[in-house]
XYZ file of C-alpha atoms in Angstrom:
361
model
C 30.036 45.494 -109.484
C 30.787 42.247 -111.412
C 33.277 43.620 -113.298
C 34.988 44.605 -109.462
C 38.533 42.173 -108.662
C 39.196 40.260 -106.120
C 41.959 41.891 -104.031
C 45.301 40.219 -103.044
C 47.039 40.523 -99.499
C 49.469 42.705 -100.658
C 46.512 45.229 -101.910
C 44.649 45.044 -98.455
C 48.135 45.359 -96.895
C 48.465 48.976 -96.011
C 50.718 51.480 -94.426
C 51.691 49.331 -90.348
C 51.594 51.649 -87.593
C 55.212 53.103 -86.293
C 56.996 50.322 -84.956
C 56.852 50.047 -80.940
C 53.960 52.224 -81.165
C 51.640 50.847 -78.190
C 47.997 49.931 -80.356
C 46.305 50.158 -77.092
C 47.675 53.760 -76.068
C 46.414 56.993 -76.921
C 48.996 57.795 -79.505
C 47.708 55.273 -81.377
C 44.013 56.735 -81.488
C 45.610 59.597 -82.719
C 47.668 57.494 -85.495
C 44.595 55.805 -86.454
C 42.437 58.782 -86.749
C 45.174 60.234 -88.956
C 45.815 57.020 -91.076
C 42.277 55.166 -91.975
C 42.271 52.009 -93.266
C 41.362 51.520 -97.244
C 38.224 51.459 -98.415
C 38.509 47.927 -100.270
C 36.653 47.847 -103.626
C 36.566 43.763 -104.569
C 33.416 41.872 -105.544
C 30.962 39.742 -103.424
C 28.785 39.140 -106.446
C 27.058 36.009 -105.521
C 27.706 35.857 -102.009
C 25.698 35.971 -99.147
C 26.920 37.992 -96.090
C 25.379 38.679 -92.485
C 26.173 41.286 -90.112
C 25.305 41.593 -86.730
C 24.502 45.122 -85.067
C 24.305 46.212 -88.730
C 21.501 48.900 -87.812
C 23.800 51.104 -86.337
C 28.249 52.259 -86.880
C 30.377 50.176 -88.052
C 27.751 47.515 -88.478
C 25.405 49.341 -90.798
C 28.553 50.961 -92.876
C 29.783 47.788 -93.094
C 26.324 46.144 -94.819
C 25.863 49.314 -96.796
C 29.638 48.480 -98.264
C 28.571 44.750 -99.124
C 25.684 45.796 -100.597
C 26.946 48.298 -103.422
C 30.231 45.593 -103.773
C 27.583 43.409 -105.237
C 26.853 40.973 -102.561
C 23.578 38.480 -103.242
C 21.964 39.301 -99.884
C 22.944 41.241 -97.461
C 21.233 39.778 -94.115
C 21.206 42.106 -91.392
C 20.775 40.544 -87.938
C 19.606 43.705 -85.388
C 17.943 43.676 -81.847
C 15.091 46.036 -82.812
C 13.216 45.100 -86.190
C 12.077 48.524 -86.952
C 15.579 49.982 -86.536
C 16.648 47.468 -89.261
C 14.081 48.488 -91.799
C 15.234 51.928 -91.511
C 18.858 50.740 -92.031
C 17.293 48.777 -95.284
C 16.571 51.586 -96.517
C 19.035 54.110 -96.202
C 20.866 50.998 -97.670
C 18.994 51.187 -100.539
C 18.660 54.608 -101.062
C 22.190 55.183 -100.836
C 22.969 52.627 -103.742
C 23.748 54.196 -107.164
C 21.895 52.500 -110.610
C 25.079 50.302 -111.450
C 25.037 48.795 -107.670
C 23.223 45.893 -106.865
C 22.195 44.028 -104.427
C 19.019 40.659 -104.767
C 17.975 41.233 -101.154
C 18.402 42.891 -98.179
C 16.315 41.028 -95.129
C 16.022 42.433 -91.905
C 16.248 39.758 -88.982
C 15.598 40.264 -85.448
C 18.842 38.766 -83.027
C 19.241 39.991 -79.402
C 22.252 39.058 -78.293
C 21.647 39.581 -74.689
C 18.990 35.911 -75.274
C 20.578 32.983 -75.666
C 16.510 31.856 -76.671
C 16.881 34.514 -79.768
C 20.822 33.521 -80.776
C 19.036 30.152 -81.419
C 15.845 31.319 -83.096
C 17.946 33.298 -85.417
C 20.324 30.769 -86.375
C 17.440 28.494 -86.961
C 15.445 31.042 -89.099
C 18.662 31.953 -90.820
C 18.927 28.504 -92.060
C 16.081 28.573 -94.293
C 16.678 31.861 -96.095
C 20.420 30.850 -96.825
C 19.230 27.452 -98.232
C 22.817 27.429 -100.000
C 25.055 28.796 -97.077
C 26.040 31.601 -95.753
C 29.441 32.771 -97.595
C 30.356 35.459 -95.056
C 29.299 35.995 -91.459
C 30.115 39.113 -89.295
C 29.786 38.667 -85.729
C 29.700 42.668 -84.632
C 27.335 43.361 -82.478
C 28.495 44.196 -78.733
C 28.038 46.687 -75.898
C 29.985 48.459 -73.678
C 28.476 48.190 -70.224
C 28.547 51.024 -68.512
C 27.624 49.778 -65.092
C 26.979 45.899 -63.687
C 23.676 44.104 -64.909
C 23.120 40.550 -64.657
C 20.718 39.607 -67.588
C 18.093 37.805 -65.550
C 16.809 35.014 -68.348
C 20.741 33.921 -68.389
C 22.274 35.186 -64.701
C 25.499 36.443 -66.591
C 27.257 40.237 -66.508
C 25.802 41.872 -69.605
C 29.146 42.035 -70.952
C 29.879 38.411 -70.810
C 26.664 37.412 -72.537
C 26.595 39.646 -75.536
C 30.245 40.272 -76.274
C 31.654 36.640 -75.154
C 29.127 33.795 -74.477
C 26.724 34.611 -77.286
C 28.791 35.443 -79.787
C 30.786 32.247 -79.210
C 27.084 30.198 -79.596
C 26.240 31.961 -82.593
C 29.594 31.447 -83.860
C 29.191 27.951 -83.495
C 25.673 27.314 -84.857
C 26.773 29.326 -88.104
C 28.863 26.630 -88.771
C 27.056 24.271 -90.932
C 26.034 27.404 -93.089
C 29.357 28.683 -93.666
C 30.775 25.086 -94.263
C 27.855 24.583 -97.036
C 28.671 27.748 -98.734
C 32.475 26.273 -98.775
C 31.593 23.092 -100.260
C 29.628 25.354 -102.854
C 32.076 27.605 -104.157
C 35.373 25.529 -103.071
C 36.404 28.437 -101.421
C 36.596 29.032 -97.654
C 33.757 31.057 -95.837
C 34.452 33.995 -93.583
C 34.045 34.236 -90.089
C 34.795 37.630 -88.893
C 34.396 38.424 -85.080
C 34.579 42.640 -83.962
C 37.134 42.507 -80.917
C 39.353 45.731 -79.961
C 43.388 46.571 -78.962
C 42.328 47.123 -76.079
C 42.610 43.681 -74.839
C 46.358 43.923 -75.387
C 46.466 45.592 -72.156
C 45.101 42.667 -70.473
C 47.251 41.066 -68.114
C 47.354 37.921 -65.746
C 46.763 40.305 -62.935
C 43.558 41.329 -64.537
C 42.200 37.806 -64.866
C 40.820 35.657 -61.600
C 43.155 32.955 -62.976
C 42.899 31.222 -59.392
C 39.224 30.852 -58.966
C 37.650 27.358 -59.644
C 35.762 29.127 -63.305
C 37.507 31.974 -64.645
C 33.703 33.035 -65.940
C 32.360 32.584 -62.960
C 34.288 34.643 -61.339
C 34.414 37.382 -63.613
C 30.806 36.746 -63.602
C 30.861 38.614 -59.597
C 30.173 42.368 -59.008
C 33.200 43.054 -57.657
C 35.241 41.544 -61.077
C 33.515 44.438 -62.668
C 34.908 47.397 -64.520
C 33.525 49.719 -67.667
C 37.031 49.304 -69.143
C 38.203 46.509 -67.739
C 35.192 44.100 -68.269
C 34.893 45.518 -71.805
C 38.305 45.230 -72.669
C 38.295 41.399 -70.860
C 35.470 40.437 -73.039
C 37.463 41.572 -76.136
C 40.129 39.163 -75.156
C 37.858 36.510 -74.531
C 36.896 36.973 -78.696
C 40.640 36.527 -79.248
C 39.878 33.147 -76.736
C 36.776 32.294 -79.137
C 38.560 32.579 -82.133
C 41.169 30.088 -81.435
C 38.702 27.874 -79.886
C 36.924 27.958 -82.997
C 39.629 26.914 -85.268
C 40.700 24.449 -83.017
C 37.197 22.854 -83.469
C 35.264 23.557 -85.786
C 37.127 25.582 -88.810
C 38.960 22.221 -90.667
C 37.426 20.428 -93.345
C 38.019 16.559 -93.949
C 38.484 17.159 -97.671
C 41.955 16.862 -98.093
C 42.142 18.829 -101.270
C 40.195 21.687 -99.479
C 41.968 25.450 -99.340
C 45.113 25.320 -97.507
C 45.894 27.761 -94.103
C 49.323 29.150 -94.130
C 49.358 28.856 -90.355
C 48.681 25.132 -89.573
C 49.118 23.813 -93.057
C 45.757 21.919 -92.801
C 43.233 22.310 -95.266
C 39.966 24.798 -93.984
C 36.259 25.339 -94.888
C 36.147 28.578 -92.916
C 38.317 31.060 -92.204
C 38.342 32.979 -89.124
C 39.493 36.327 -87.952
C 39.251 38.996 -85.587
C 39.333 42.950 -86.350
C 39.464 46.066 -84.549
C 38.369 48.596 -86.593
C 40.137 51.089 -84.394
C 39.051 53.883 -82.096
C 36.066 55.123 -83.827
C 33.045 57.581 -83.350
C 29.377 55.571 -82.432
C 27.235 55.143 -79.676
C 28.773 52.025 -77.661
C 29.067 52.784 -74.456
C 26.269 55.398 -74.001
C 24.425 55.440 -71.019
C 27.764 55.477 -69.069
C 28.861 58.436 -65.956
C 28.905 61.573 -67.057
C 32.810 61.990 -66.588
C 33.393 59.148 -68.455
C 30.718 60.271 -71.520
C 33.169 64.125 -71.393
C 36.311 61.618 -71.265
C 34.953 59.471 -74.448
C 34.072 63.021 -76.678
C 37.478 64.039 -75.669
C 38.955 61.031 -76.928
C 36.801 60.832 -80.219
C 37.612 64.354 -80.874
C 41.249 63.907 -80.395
C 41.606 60.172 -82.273
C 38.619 59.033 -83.421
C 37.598 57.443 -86.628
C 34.163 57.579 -88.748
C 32.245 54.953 -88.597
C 32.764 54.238 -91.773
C 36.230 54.197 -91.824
C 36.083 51.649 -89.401
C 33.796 49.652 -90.933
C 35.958 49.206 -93.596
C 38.360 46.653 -91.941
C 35.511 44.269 -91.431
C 35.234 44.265 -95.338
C 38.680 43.950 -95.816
C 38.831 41.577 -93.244
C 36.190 39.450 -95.329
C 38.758 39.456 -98.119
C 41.475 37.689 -96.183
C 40.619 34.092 -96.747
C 42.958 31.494 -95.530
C 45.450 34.785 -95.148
C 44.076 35.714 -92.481
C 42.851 32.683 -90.647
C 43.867 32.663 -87.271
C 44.569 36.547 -87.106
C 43.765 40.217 -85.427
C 44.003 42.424 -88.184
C 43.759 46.021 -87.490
C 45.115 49.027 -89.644
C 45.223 47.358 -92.615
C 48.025 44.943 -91.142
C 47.924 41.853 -88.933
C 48.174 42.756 -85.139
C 50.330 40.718 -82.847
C 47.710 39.141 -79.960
C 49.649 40.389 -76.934
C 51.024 38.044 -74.170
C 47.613 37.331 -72.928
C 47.209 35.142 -76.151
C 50.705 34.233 -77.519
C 52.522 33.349 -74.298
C 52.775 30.136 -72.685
C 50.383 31.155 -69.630
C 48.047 32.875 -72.241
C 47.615 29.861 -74.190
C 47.028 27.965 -70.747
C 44.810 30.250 -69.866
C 42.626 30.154 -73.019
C 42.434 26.475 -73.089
C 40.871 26.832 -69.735
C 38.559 29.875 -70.409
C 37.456 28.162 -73.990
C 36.178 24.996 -72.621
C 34.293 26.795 -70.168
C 32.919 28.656 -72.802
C 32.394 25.917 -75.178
C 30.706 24.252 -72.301
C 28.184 26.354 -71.718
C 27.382 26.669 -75.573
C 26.693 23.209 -75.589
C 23.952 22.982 -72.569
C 22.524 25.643 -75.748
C 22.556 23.540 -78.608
């Protein structure tokens, strides 16, 4: 795949969605399902990419994808070890004689222990000895009823999809900044989040209470949409914190971001790779399993046609830093992000966050 080119904006660009269509609403399923994104065919020769949840949907399509584009090594990150060997080698065995791929390692990360988010980062460091040149931060759950994971004492929901992600994020930091200084390119930090946190709104939030988490955090905050679809906002939340902290480089000469016109070392997005066909959320009522076939009949993507935005997504650079991208397009972040009280709001909600990374690190 050496031979594969780089991709401009304008050739990851596709076809937007009607205008006013609603990208939360059902009509939009049914666009989606109708109107996949492309299946991007550039080159991560020499790179070195991790996925997490990459044993399983869009996660495992997604590593498969780097793989035969020609990626170095292909790390993926997976709760259950012996899931992720089978993964490594359907990998393999799906790869044809011209596509190659040095190494695909298998890595245990549980999501739901803050303890394993650190052992992983800290084991990850010494098999990416020059960086890591693309991370994918996919792995999350749809909860389908309230559990407090007892080693923490937060909602499921919270932990995976929100509070570890965001430590993770931050510990991957170095790595991705190393594999910046190496190629004098930006890295790629791409976080999974979903439209559905466009329906957010202040009503939804405990915007009163003394910790927005906390409160959240109660039984009676709780919701199998509405927590999932909170904790998809909060990535949005992450992802600005992120660049507000951590993404810019003190090289002055470094990549430039069209957004704040400062220079980056890592470039940071979120996706949502659209309503699509796996097993999140199993494990849920029965009338809301019926409800979720219905849906996925009626406007749901392959896996692997959703996995291809969190390639494509990888292919942004300093394009997309900053961004929801979703159908091949960028995705405005709905008032909960772009309006006065949203940006309030995540201020708040970010240092909280952030706080509680740090007690981590």
């Amino acid at each position: 795949m050496s031979n594969t080119p780089t991709l401009s904006l304008d050739q990851l660009l596709g076809t937007p969605p009607p205008p006013g269509l609603p990208m939360d609403s059902i009509q939009a399923m049914r666009w989606g399902a109708k109107h996949p994104p492309k299946d991007p065919q550039a080159s991560f020769v020499g790179k070195v990419v991790m996925i997490s949840g990459a044993n399983s949907g869009i996660g495992y399509h997604a590593a498969e994808k780097f793989a035969k584009l020609g990626a170095s090594k292909v790390i993926l990150a997976v709760r259950s070890p012996a899931k992720g060997y089978v993964a490594k080698e359907q990998i393999e065995a799906a790869m044809r004689r011209n596509e190659k791929c040095d190494d695909i390692v298998v890595m245990q990360l549980d999501m739901s222990d803050f303890e394993s988010v650190k052992q992983f980062a800290t084991k990850l460091e010494e098999v990416t000895v020059d960086g890591l040149d693309v991370a994918i931060l996919n792995a999350g759950i749809a909860a389908p009823n309230y559990t407090v994971i007892e080693t923490t004492g937060w909602e499921s929901s919270l932990q995976v999809n929100v509070l570890s992600t965001a430590l993770l994020a931050i510990r991957l930091m170095p790595l991705l900044r190393r594999a910046a200084a190496r190629s004098g390119q930006p890295s790629q930090l791409t976080m999974t989040g979903s439209a559905g946190s466009l329906s957010v709104t202040p009503a939804d939030i405990p915007i009163d209470a003394p910790s927005v988490l906390q409160a959240l955090n109660e039984p009676r905050s709780f919701g199998i949409r509405s927590t999932y679809v909170i904790s998809k906002l909060l990535v949005l939340y992450i992802m600005r914190g992120l660049i507000d902290n951590y993404s810019e480089t003190v090289s002055p000469d470094g990549p430039m971001c069209q957004n704040t016109r400062l220079p980056i070392s890592v470039a940071i997005n979120v996706i949502c790779p659209g309503y699509t066909i796996t097993n999140i959320g199993q494990g849920g009522p029965y009338y809301m399993t019926v409800i979720n076939k219905l849906l996925q009949m009626y406007g749901g993507r392959s896996a692997e046609e959703g996995s291809r935005s969190l390639v494509s997504a990888a292919l942004l650079g300093v394009n997309g830093h900053g961004k929801f991208w979703s159908h091949d397009t960028f995705v405005d972040q709905g008032y909960m992000v772009t309006s006065e009280e949203g940006q309030n709001l995540q201020a708040r909600v970010w240092k909280e966050i952030h706080d509680i990374c740090m007690t981590q690190l």
